[in-house]
CSV table of C-alpha atoms in Angstrom, one decimal:
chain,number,residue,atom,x,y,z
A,1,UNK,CA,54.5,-42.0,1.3
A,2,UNK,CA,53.5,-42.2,-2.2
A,3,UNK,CA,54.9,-40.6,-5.3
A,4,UNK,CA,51.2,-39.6,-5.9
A,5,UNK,CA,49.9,-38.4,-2.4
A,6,UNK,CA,53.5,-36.2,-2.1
A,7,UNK,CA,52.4,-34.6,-5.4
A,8,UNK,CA,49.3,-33.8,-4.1
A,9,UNK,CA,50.8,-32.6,-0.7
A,10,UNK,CA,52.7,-30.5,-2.6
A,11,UNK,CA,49.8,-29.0,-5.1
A,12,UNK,CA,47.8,-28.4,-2.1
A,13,UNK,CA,50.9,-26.3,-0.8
A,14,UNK,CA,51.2,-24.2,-3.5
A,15,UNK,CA,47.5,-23.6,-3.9
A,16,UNK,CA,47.8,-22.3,0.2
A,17,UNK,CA,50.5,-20.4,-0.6
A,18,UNK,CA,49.3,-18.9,-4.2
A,19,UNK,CA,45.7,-18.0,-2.5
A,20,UNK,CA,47.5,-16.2,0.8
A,21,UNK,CA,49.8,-14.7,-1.7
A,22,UNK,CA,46.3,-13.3,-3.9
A,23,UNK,CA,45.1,-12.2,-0.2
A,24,UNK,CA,47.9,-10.3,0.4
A,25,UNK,CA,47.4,-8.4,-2.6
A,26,UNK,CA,44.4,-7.5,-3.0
A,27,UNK,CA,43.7,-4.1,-5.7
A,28,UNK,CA,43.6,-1.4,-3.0
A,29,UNK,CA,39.8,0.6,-3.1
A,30,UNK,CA,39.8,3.8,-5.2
A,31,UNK,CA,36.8,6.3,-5.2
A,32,UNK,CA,35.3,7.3,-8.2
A,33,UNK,CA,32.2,9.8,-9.4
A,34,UNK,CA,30.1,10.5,-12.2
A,35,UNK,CA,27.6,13.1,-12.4
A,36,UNK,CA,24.2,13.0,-14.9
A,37,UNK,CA,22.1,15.8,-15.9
A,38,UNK,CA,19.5,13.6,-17.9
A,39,UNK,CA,17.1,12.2,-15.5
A,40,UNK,CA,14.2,13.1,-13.2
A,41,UNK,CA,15.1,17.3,-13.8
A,42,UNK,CA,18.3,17.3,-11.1
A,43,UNK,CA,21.6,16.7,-10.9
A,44,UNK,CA,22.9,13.3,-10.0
A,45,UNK,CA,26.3,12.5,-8.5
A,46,UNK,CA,27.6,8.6,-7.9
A,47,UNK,CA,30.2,8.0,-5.8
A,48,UNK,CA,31.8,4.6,-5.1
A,49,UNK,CA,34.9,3.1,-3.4
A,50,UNK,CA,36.2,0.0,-6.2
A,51,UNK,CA,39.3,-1.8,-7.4
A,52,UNK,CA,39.6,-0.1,-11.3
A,53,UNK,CA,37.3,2.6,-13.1
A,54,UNK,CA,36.6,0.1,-15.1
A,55,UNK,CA,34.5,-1.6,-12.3
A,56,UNK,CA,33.2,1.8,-11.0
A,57,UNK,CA,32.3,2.3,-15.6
A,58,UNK,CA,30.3,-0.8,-15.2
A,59,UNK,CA,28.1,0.0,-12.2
A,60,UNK,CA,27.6,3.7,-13.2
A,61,UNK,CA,26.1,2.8,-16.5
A,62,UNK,CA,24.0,0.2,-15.0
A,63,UNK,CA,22.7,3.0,-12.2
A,64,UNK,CA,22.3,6.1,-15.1
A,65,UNK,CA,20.4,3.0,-17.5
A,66,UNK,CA,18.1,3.0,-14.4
A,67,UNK,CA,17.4,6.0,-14.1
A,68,UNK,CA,16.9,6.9,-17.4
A,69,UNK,CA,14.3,4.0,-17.7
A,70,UNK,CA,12.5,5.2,-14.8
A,71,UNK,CA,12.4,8.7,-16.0
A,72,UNK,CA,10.7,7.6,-19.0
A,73,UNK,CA,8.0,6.3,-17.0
A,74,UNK,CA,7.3,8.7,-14.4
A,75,UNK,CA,7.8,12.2,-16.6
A,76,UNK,CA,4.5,13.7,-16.1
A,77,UNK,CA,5.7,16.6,-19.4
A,78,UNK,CA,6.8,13.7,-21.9
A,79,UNK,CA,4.1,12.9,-24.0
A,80,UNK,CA,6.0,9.3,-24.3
A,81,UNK,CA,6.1,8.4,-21.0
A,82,UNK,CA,3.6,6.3,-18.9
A,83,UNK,CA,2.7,8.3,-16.6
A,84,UNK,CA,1.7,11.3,-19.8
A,85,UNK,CA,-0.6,8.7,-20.9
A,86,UNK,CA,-2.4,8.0,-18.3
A,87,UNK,CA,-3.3,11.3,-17.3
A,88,UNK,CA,-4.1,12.4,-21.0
A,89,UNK,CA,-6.4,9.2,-21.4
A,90,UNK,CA,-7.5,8.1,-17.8
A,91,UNK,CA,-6.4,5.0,-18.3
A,92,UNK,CA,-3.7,2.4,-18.9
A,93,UNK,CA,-3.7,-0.9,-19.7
A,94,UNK,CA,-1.0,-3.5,-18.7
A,95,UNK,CA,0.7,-0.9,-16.9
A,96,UNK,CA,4.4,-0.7,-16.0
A,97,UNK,CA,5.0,-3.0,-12.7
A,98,UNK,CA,6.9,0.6,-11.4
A,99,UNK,CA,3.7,2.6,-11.7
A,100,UNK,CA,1.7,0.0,-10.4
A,101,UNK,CA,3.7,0.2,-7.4
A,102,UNK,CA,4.3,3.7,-7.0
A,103,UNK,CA,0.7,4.4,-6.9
A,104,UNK,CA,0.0,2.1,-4.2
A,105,UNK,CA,3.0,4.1,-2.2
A,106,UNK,CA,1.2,7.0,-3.0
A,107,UNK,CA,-2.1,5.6,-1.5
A,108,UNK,CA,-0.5,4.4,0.9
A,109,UNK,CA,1.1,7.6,2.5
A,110,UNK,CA,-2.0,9.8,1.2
A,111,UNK,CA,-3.9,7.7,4.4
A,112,UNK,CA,-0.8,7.7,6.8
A,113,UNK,CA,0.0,11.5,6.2
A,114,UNK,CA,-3.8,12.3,6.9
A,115,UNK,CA,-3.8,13.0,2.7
A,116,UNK,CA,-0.9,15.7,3.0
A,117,UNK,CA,1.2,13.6,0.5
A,118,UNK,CA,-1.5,13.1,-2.5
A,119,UNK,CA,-0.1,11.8,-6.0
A,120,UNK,CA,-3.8,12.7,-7.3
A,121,UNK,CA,-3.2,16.6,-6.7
A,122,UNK,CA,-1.9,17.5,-10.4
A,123,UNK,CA,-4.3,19.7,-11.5
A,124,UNK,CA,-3.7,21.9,-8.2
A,125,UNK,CA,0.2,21.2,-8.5
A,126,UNK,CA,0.3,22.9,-12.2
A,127,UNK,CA,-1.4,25.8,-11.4
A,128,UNK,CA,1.4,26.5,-9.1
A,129,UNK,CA,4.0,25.1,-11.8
A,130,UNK,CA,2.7,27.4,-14.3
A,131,UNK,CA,2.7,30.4,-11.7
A,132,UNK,CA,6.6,30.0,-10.6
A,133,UNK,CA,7.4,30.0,-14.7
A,134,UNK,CA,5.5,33.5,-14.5
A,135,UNK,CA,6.4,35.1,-11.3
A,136,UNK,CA,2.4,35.3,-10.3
A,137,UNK,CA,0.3,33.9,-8.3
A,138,UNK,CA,-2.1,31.5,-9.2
A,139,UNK,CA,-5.9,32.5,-9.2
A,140,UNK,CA,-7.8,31.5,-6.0
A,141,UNK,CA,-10.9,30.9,-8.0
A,142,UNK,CA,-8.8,27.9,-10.3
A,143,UNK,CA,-6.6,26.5,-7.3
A,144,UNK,CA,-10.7,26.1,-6.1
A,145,UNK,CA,-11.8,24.7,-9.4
A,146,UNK,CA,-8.6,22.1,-9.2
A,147,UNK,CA,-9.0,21.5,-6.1
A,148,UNK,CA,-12.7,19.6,-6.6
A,149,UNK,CA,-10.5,17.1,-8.9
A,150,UNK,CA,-7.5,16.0,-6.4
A,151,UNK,CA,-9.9,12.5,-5.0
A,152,UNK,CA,-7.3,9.9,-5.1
A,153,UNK,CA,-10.0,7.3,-4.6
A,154,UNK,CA,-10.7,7.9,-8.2
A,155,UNK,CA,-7.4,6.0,-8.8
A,156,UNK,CA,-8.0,2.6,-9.0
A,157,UNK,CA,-6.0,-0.7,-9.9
A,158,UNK,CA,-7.1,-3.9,-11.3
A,159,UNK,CA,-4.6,-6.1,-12.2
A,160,UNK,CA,-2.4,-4.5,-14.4
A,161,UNK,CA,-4.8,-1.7,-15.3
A,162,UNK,CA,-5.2,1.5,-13.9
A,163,UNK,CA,-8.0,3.5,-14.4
A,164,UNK,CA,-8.9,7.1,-13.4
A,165,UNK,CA,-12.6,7.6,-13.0
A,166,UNK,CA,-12.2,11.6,-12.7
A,167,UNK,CA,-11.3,13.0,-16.2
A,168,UNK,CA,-9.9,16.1,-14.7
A,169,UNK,CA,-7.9,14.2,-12.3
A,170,UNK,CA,-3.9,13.9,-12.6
A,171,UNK,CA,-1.2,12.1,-11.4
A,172,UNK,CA,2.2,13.7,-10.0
A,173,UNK,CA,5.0,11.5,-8.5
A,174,UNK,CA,7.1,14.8,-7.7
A,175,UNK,CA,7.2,13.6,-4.1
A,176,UNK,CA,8.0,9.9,-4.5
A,177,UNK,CA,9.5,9.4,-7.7
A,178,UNK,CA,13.1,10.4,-7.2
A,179,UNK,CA,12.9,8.5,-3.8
A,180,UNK,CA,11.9,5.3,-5.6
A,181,UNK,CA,14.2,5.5,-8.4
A,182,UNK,CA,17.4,5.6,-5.8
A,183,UNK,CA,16.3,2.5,-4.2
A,184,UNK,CA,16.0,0.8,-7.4
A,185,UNK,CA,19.5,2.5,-9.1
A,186,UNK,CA,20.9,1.1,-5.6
A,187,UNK,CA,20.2,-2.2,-6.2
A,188,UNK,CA,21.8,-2.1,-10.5
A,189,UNK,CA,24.7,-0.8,-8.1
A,190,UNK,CA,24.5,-3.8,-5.7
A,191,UNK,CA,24.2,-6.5,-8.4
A,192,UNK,CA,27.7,-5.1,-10.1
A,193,UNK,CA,28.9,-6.0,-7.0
A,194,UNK,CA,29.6,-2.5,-5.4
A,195,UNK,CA,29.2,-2.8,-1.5
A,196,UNK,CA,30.2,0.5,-0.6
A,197,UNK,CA,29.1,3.4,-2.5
A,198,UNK,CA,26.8,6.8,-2.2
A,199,UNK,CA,24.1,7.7,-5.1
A,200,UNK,CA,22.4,11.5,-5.2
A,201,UNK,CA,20.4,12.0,-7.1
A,202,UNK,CA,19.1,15.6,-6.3
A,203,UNK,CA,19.5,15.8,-2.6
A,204,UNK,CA,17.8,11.9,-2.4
A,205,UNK,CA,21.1,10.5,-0.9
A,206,UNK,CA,21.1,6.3,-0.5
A,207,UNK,CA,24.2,5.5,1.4
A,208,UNK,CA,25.3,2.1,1.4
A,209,UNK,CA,27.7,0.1,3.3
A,210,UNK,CA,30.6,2.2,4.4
A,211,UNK,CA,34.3,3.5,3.2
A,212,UNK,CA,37.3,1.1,2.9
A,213,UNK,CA,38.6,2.5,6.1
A,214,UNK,CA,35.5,1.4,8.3
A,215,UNK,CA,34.3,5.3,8.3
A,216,UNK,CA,30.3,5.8,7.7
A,217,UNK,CA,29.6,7.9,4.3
A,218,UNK,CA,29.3,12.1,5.5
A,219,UNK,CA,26.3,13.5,4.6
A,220,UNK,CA,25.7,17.5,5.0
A,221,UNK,CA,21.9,19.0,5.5
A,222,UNK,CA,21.9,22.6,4.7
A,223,UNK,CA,21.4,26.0,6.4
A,224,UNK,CA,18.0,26.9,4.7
A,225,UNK,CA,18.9,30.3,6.2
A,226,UNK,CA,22.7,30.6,4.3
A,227,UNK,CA,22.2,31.1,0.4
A,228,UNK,CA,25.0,29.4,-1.6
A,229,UNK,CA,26.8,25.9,-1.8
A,230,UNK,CA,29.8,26.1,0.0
A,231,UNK,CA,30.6,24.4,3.1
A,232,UNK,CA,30.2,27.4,5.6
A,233,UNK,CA,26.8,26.6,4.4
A,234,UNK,CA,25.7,23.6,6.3
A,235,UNK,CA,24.2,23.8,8.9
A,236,UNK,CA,24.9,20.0,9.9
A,237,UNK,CA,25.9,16.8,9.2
A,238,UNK,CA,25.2,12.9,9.8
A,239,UNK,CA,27.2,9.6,9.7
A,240,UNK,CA,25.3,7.0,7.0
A,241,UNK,CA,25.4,3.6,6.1
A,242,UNK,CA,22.9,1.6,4.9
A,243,UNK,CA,20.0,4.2,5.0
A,244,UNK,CA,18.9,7.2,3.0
A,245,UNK,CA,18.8,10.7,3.6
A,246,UNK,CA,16.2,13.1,2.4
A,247,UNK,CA,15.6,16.7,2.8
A,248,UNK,CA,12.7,18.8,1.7
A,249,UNK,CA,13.3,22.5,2.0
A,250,UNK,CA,11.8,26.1,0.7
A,251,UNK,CA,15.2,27.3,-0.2
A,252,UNK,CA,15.9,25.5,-3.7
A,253,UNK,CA,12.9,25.7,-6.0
A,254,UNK,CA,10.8,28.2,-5.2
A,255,UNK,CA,9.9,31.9,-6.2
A,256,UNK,CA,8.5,35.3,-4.5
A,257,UNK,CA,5.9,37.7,-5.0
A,258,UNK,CA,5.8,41.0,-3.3
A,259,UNK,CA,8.7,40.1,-1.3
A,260,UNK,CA,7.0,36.7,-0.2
A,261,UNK,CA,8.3,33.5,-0.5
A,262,UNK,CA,6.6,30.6,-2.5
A,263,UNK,CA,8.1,27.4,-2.2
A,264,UNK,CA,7.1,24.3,-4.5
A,265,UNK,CA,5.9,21.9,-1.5
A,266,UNK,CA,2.0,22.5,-1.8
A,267,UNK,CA,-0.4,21.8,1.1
A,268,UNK,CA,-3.6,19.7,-0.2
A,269,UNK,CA,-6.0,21.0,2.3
A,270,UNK,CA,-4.7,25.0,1.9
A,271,UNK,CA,-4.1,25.0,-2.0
A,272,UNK,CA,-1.1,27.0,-1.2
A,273,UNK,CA,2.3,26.3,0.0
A,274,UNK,CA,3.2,24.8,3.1
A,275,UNK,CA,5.3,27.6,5.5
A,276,UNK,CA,5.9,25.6,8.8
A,277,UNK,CA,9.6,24.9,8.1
A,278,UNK,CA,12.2,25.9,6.4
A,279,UNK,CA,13.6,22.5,5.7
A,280,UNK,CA,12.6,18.7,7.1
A,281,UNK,CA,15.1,15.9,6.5
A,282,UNK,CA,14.9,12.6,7.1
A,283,UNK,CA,16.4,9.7,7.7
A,284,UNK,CA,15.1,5.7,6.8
A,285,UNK,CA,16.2,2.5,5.9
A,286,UNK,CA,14.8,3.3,2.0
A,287,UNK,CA,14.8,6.3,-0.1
A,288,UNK,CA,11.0,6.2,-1.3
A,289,UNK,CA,10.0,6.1,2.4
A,290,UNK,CA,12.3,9.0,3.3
A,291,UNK,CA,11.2,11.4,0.3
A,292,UNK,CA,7.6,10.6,0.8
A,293,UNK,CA,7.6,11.6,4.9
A,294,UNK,CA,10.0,14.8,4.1
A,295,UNK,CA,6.9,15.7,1.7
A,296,UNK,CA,4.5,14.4,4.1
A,297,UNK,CA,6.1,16.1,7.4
A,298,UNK,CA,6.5,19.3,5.7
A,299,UNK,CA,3.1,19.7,5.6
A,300,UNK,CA,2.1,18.3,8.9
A,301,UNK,CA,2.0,19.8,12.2
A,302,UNK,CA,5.4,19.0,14.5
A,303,UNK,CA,3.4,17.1,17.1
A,304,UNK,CA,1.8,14.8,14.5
A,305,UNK,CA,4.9,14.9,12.1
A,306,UNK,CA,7.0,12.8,15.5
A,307,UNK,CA,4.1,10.9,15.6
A,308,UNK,CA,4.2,9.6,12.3
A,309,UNK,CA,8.3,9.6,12.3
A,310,UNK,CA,7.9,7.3,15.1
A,311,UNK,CA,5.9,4.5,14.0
A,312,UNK,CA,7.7,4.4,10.6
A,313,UNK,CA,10.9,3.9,12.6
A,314,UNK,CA,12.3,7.1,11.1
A,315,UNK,CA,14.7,9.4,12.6
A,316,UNK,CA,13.6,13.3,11.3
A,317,UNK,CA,15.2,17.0,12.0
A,318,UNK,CA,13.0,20.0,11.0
A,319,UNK,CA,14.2,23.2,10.5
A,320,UNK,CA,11.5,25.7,11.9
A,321,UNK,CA,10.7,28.9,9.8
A,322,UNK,CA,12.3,30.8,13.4
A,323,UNK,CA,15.1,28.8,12.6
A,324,UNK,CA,15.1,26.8,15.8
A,325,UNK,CA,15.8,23.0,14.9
A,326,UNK,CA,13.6,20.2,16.0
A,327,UNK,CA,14.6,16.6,16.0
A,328,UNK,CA,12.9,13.2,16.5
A,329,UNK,CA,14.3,11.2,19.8
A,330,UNK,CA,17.2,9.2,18.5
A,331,UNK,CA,18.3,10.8,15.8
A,332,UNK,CA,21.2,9.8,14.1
A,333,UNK,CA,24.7,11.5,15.9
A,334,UNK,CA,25.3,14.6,14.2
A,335,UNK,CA,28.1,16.8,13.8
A,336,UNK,CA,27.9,20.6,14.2
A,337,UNK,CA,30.0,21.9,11.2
């Protein structure tokens, strides 16, 4: 044998045993969290299993840059914002790709919820805004007035332009916004090469890929019925990876009049808020599709609601106002806490 090919022999050697060395030694997981107050009026908490913080540092600034850019876009009270614009002037031209997008979700789920989810409801949706800063109800006569101003058909898109042919006609993304902006923080998270981590932002949860010891991310629905955050307080709890979890729920932002409670999910076809359930949470493969059926569903009727759940492949539990729980066929195994 050659002088040369024993060299090599013995360079490939130590490269087999340098890389099974490198293999054996690999920076065990750690799991960090951050939490941001700045975007989309919630809290946010981002948890993630990586080799140093300052990996996990790298990821989290891409997800909170996200966020914050979409913020600016889809804050209907910042006179800065895209969304602001648009409603003050009825138009925008070259619009943001995001808006573009999230008014087509919006369309579409205004036909496949029977126009129980409707992004074109603003004018009715501030009456009740401005009523829950005061403690009053809103009058019946203006909910009316609004109401004659809610035609999402009035929306319209041509290329990047959107118009609004109803002056008196606003946009709100309060039912698909915070949905849409997980999905697209999840995937700054993915591209700084996090595989398994858990974003919240608000109670929007996108779980993806599971912990270093094989185990699926934990993720606790509440007891509507059990005021507080403590753990006594949930009433269950599912195994996730790879999907999102959304709940929509009378208990968090809400207010009461004469001993009645108002929550801040508003039926289109009543004016007034929806009192079904206490809580619906669902569970599907994105974030925007689960926030915009827990808004959808809340208002819908059970049978219909399983209907819908169904044929979008999503797996749903609703909390009744008796406090009896429903849940789709195949929902995801739960444990009782």
């Amino acid at each position: 044998m050659s002088k040369t090919l024993k060299g090599l022999l013995a360079a490939a050697c130590a490269a087999v045993v340098l890389i099974t060395m490198l293999s054996g030694c690999q920076m065990p997981l750690k799991r960090y969290s951050i939490s941001y107050t700045d975007t989309f009026d919630t809290v946010t908490v981002f948890s993630a299993y990586c080799s140093s913080y300052d990996e996990f540092s790298e990821a989290a600034n891409a997800v909170h840059a996200e966020l914050l850019r979409l913020h600016s876009v889809f804050d209907i009270y910042s006179e800065t914002s895209s969304v602001y614009r648009l409603n003050s002037e009825s138009k925008l031209e070259s619009a943001d790709k995001e808006l573009i997008e999230l008014i087509w979700l919006g369309k579409e789920y205004y036909n496949l919820s029977g126009g129980k989810l409707n992004i074109a409801a603003g004018s009715l949706l501030r009456l009740w805004h401005q009523a829950r800063a005061e403690d009053v109800l809103p009058n019946a006569d203006a909910l009316i007035k609004a109401a004659e101003h809610i035609d999402i058909s009035k929306v319209a898109i041509s290329d990047d332009d959107i118009i609004i042919s109803d002056p008196n006609l606003t946009l709100d993304f309060g039912a698909l916004a915070k949905g849409y902006a997980a999905d697209k923080a999840a995937e700054k998270a993915i591209e700084c090469g996090l595989t398994s981590f858990l974003l919240d932002l608000g109670g929007n949860i996108k779980a993806v890929g599971k912990k270093p010891d094989g185990e699926c991310w934990t993720v606790g629905i509440k007891n509507p019925y059990v005021e507080g955050e403590a753990d006594s307080q949930i009433l269950t709890a599912v195994k996730a990876t790879d999907v999102s979890v959304v709940t929509s729920g009378d208990y968090e932002r809400f207010f009461e009049v004469d001993g009645k409670r108002y929550s801040h999910i508003i039926d289109p076809d009543t004016f007034y808020p929806a009192q079904l359930y206490r809580s619906v949470t669902v569970i599907a493969a994105e974030s925007k599709i689960a926030d915009a059926l827990s808004t959808s569903l809340f208002c819908m009727s059970l049978e219909d609601g399983k209907a819908l759940a169904k044929s979008l492949d999503a797996q749903v539990m609703w909390v009744m106002a008796d406090g009896i729980c429903e849940k789709t066929e195949g929902f995801i195994e739960y444990e009782k806490k």
